[in-house]
XYZ file of C-alpha atoms in Angstrom:
316
model
C -13.733 29.508 -53.982
C -17.741 29.316 -52.783
C -17.234 25.935 -51.528
C -14.673 27.226 -48.700
C -16.635 30.193 -48.026
C -19.767 27.745 -47.208
C -17.513 25.549 -45.138
C -15.889 28.658 -43.071
C -19.705 29.842 -42.462
C -20.894 26.687 -41.351
C -18.137 26.307 -38.780
C -18.915 29.832 -37.393
C -22.648 28.734 -37.146
C -21.606 25.993 -34.359
C -20.180 28.685 -32.263
C -23.220 30.048 -30.098
C -22.948 33.158 -27.673
C -24.521 31.846 -24.621
C -24.214 34.727 -22.158
C -22.068 35.600 -19.271
C -19.632 33.558 -16.801
C -19.763 34.091 -12.968
C -17.416 34.958 -10.667
C -17.920 34.274 -6.614
C -15.896 34.840 -3.753
C -15.344 31.751 -1.703
C -14.383 33.988 1.252
C -17.423 36.370 1.501
C -15.812 39.978 1.541
C -16.950 43.566 0.002
C -13.641 43.284 -2.342
C -11.268 41.010 -3.765
C -7.793 40.637 -1.730
C -4.707 39.156 -2.514
C -4.613 35.332 -1.995
C -8.456 34.992 -2.255
C -10.052 32.245 -3.779
C -12.596 32.406 -6.429
C -15.238 30.419 -8.442
C -14.926 31.170 -11.993
C -17.363 29.305 -14.472
C -20.537 29.465 -15.951
C -24.212 28.142 -15.826
C -26.222 25.619 -18.366
C -30.013 25.213 -18.093
C -32.088 22.119 -19.118
C -29.370 19.916 -20.314
C -30.497 16.319 -21.234
C -29.300 13.570 -19.181
C -26.257 12.065 -20.982
C -25.404 15.138 -23.125
C -21.239 15.091 -23.368
C -19.713 18.410 -22.654
C -16.146 19.048 -23.074
C -14.443 21.806 -21.245
C -10.999 23.617 -21.898
C -7.917 22.721 -19.905
C -6.395 25.467 -18.095
C -4.240 23.087 -16.141
C -1.183 25.016 -17.996
C -2.518 28.537 -17.453
C -1.454 29.083 -13.827
C 1.470 31.423 -13.176
C 2.840 33.472 -10.055
C -0.134 36.204 -10.337
C -2.931 34.010 -11.248
C -3.044 30.166 -9.941
C -5.448 27.571 -10.759
C -6.787 25.925 -7.548
C -8.784 23.539 -8.480
C -9.788 22.139 -12.162
C -13.067 21.751 -13.391
C -16.107 20.582 -11.333
C -19.794 20.016 -12.484
C -22.505 20.768 -10.116
C -25.964 19.090 -11.479
C -29.742 19.960 -10.413
C -32.243 17.583 -11.172
C -36.061 19.223 -12.088
C -37.555 16.259 -10.863
C -36.994 12.779 -9.096
C -36.807 11.031 -11.947
C -35.047 13.585 -13.949
C -33.915 13.476 -17.625
C -33.426 16.920 -17.675
C -30.395 19.010 -15.408
C -29.352 22.535 -14.901
C -25.328 22.298 -14.516
C -22.884 24.464 -12.833
C -19.039 24.251 -14.153
C -16.443 26.303 -12.382
C -12.770 26.242 -11.827
C -11.338 28.091 -8.483
C -8.613 30.615 -8.876
C -6.794 32.807 -6.728
C -4.917 36.101 -7.562
C -1.405 36.927 -5.719
C -1.007 40.190 -7.138
C -2.749 43.521 -6.956
C -4.352 44.946 -10.194
C -7.076 44.362 -12.490
C -7.423 40.941 -14.353
C -8.921 39.931 -17.875
C -9.898 36.348 -17.157
C -10.038 33.843 -19.695
C -13.103 33.555 -22.173
C -14.768 30.315 -21.190
C -16.225 27.898 -23.612
C -17.928 24.453 -23.753
C -18.397 22.128 -26.415
C -21.769 20.257 -26.258
C -22.666 17.051 -28.042
C -20.515 14.942 -30.086
C -19.621 15.093 -33.939
C -21.682 16.926 -36.478
C -24.639 17.418 -33.610
C -22.114 19.275 -31.316
C -22.094 23.175 -30.603
C -19.508 25.429 -29.069
C -20.790 27.718 -26.643
C -18.845 30.954 -25.526
C -19.522 32.644 -22.326
C -18.157 36.185 -21.745
C -14.997 36.611 -19.949
C -15.059 38.515 -16.786
C -12.718 41.213 -15.384
C -11.767 41.185 -11.264
C -9.900 44.112 -9.261
C -7.892 42.571 -6.853
C -6.784 44.863 -3.926
C -4.286 44.705 -0.958
C -4.934 45.993 2.618
C -3.959 49.475 2.517
C -1.221 51.015 4.810
C -1.464 54.293 6.639
C 1.573 55.884 5.659
C 1.290 58.944 7.692
C 1.121 57.353 11.204
C 3.084 54.376 10.510
C 6.685 54.682 12.275
C 9.634 51.831 11.925
C 10.815 50.774 15.103
C 14.283 49.409 16.297
C 14.233 45.517 16.739
C 14.372 44.624 20.399
C 16.187 41.626 21.698
C 13.809 39.006 23.420
C 13.974 38.924 27.005
C 14.363 35.710 28.911
C 12.893 35.063 32.477
C 13.490 31.758 34.582
C 10.947 29.351 34.434
C 8.908 28.881 37.596
C 7.080 25.870 39.263
C 4.043 27.606 38.602
C 4.613 27.609 35.077
C 5.692 23.886 34.897
C 2.296 22.692 36.538
C -0.174 23.358 34.060
C 2.149 21.238 31.621
C 2.095 18.430 33.731
C -1.827 18.413 34.263
C -2.140 19.083 30.502
C 0.070 15.811 29.986
C -1.956 13.786 32.562
C -5.506 14.998 30.652
C -4.141 14.051 27.186
C -2.729 10.511 28.742
C -6.241 10.106 30.287
C -8.196 11.130 27.077
C -5.682 8.796 24.828
C -6.679 5.747 27.292
C -10.625 6.610 27.137
C -10.119 6.898 23.181
C -8.532 3.144 22.896
C -11.276 1.802 25.067
C -13.569 3.181 23.248
C -12.161 1.889 19.806
C -11.968 -1.467 21.531
C -15.704 -1.032 22.484
C -16.466 -0.173 19.078
C -14.506 -3.276 17.533
C -16.156 -5.676 19.634
C -19.798 -3.988 19.146
C -19.123 -4.466 15.452
C -17.920 -7.853 15.787
C -21.065 -8.866 17.736
C -23.048 -7.233 15.087
C -21.594 -9.377 12.187
C -21.922 -12.444 14.327
C -25.749 -11.942 14.640
C -25.673 -12.668 10.919
C -27.258 -9.928 9.549
C -26.644 -9.242 5.853
C -23.869 -6.801 5.185
C -25.822 -4.578 3.089
C -28.938 -3.879 6.001
C -25.800 -3.131 8.615
C -24.237 -0.554 6.245
C -27.422 1.091 5.599
C -28.826 1.260 9.120
C -25.368 2.912 9.711
C -25.685 5.463 7.135
C -29.200 6.166 8.123
C -27.855 8.164 11.226
C -26.258 10.743 8.690
C -29.475 11.577 7.004
C -29.943 14.723 8.837
C -28.320 18.187 7.216
C -27.202 19.168 10.687
C -24.140 16.719 10.056
C -22.970 19.100 7.229
C -22.321 22.158 9.698
C -18.500 22.904 9.505
C -17.673 21.793 12.729
C -19.346 18.346 12.119
C -18.301 17.615 8.633
C -15.288 15.235 9.931
C -17.569 12.991 12.074
C -20.074 13.011 8.634
C -17.692 12.364 6.293
C -15.941 9.643 8.781
C -19.122 7.929 9.426
C -20.278 7.527 5.759
C -16.575 6.279 4.750
C -16.511 3.915 7.739
C -19.751 2.297 6.868
C -18.923 1.658 2.903
C -15.495 0.095 4.015
C -17.022 -2.224 6.286
C -19.718 -3.053 3.730
C -16.934 -3.312 1.142
C -14.817 -5.583 2.919
C -17.907 -8.049 3.274
C -19.046 -7.728 -0.129
C -15.750 -7.494 -2.217
C -13.770 -9.470 0.265
C -10.867 -6.883 0.494
C -9.623 -5.438 3.724
C -10.897 -2.198 3.387
C -10.974 -0.693 6.903
C -7.078 -1.009 7.001
C -6.449 0.299 3.207
C -5.811 3.997 2.235
C -8.245 5.255 -0.500
C -5.742 4.848 -3.515
C -5.389 0.800 -2.497
C -8.820 0.729 -1.815
C -9.681 1.595 -5.334
C -6.875 -0.340 -6.901
C -8.349 -3.351 -5.340
C -11.871 -2.533 -6.777
C -10.596 -1.273 -10.447
C -11.870 -3.372 -13.151
C -14.560 -5.222 -11.397
C -17.536 -6.327 -13.701
C -20.091 -5.946 -10.898
C -19.271 -2.300 -10.229
C -19.986 0.200 -13.078
C -17.107 2.929 -13.992
C -19.302 5.933 -13.399
C -20.599 4.653 -9.523
C -16.340 3.730 -9.067
C -15.477 7.395 -10.275
C -18.379 8.900 -8.098
C -17.414 7.005 -4.941
C -13.626 7.350 -5.400
C -14.280 11.144 -5.775
C -16.345 11.134 -2.559
C -13.457 9.350 -0.613
C -10.741 11.730 -1.808
C -13.110 14.614 -0.870
C -13.469 12.711 2.687
C -9.639 12.676 2.916
C -9.394 16.073 2.602
C -12.091 17.009 5.239
C -10.447 14.716 7.919
C -6.831 15.373 7.105
C -6.527 18.679 5.346
C -9.533 20.440 7.521
C -11.249 21.230 4.151
C -14.998 22.849 4.471
C -17.401 21.096 1.811
C -20.302 23.294 0.499
C -23.671 22.109 1.336
C -24.528 21.543 -2.381
C -21.589 19.002 -2.590
C -22.593 17.419 0.884
C -26.137 16.596 -0.404
C -24.832 14.193 -2.799
C -22.686 12.295 -0.397
C -25.675 9.803 1.416
C -27.201 9.531 -1.618
C -24.140 8.100 -3.474
C -23.071 6.115 -0.527
C -26.837 4.186 -0.300
C -26.799 3.898 -4.287
C -23.408 1.980 -3.996
C -24.434 -0.311 -1.195
C -27.931 -0.898 -3.146
C -26.354 -1.279 -6.478
C -23.660 -3.619 -5.437
C -26.031 -5.670 -3.519
C -28.502 -6.111 -6.325
C -25.942 -7.074 -8.540
C -24.946 -9.917 -6.085
C -28.592 -10.916 -6.103
C -28.661 -11.409 -9.376
C -25.590 -13.593 -9.544
C -26.981 -15.734 -7.143
C -29.905 -16.185 -8.842
C -28.275 -16.995 -11.964
C -26.277 -19.433 -10.149
C -29.280 -21.345 -8.513
C -30.929 -21.500 -12.396
C -28.060 -23.017 -13.625
């Protein structure tokens, strides 16, 4: 009997209260409204590099009143340039679709592996969701009126004709610019410059954080991914500019000269770029700040691997 009690106590010692979770609104308001998206998570300070973190699976927790919009995402902040210790913020994005008070689930994280692991518990948050109130005293119900129809006049048609001509002119101009850009890229390739230098020079144009403004994010992500696609086409011999993100990373999967970590991070960045370009998603600055360093690391790392392979061949 004493042996069983000792085991239970030992297990309980592994569960450590770790403070409160945090709840941030993605749409800044003075209250939480139905349909708002909120970031729910916790923070860990001074985590050693290489530490394994296991997080609970909330993918089956969505229902009609509280929906999981985004699964777990980790944001890290290094303590120094050559950091071995990081501050980590882990969060999910949820959206309530019914008015009332919600008791959110308790968050936990398993830090480490095997006997050296600890379970950290973060106190659950409560949120109150409101709807926009209606003034029932002044609200009046009116009959539905039929839509009035008026004859179309020449004056109303002229703007559409002019608009069509302007759009046609813009399409022609855009086509000309694309052809000029392709010729310029082709000319650059004919100069014999290494592909990694061309890619790094193209990436350097997006170094300013002014490119992170919401109205410029589409151009920022398009420029970075286009530079990487041109480099990948030359380095790995795949038709990257004409491929979708899935096709591209299916072609790169399993290559010995591309580490799994760098492969996964680059694929995630391309998927985020697709959301920015085609779904008009706005990315926060802390995530934008990781894009250019990751792109440069992809180029320099894969090019360094190519140099090492060439040196081995020369020695043989």
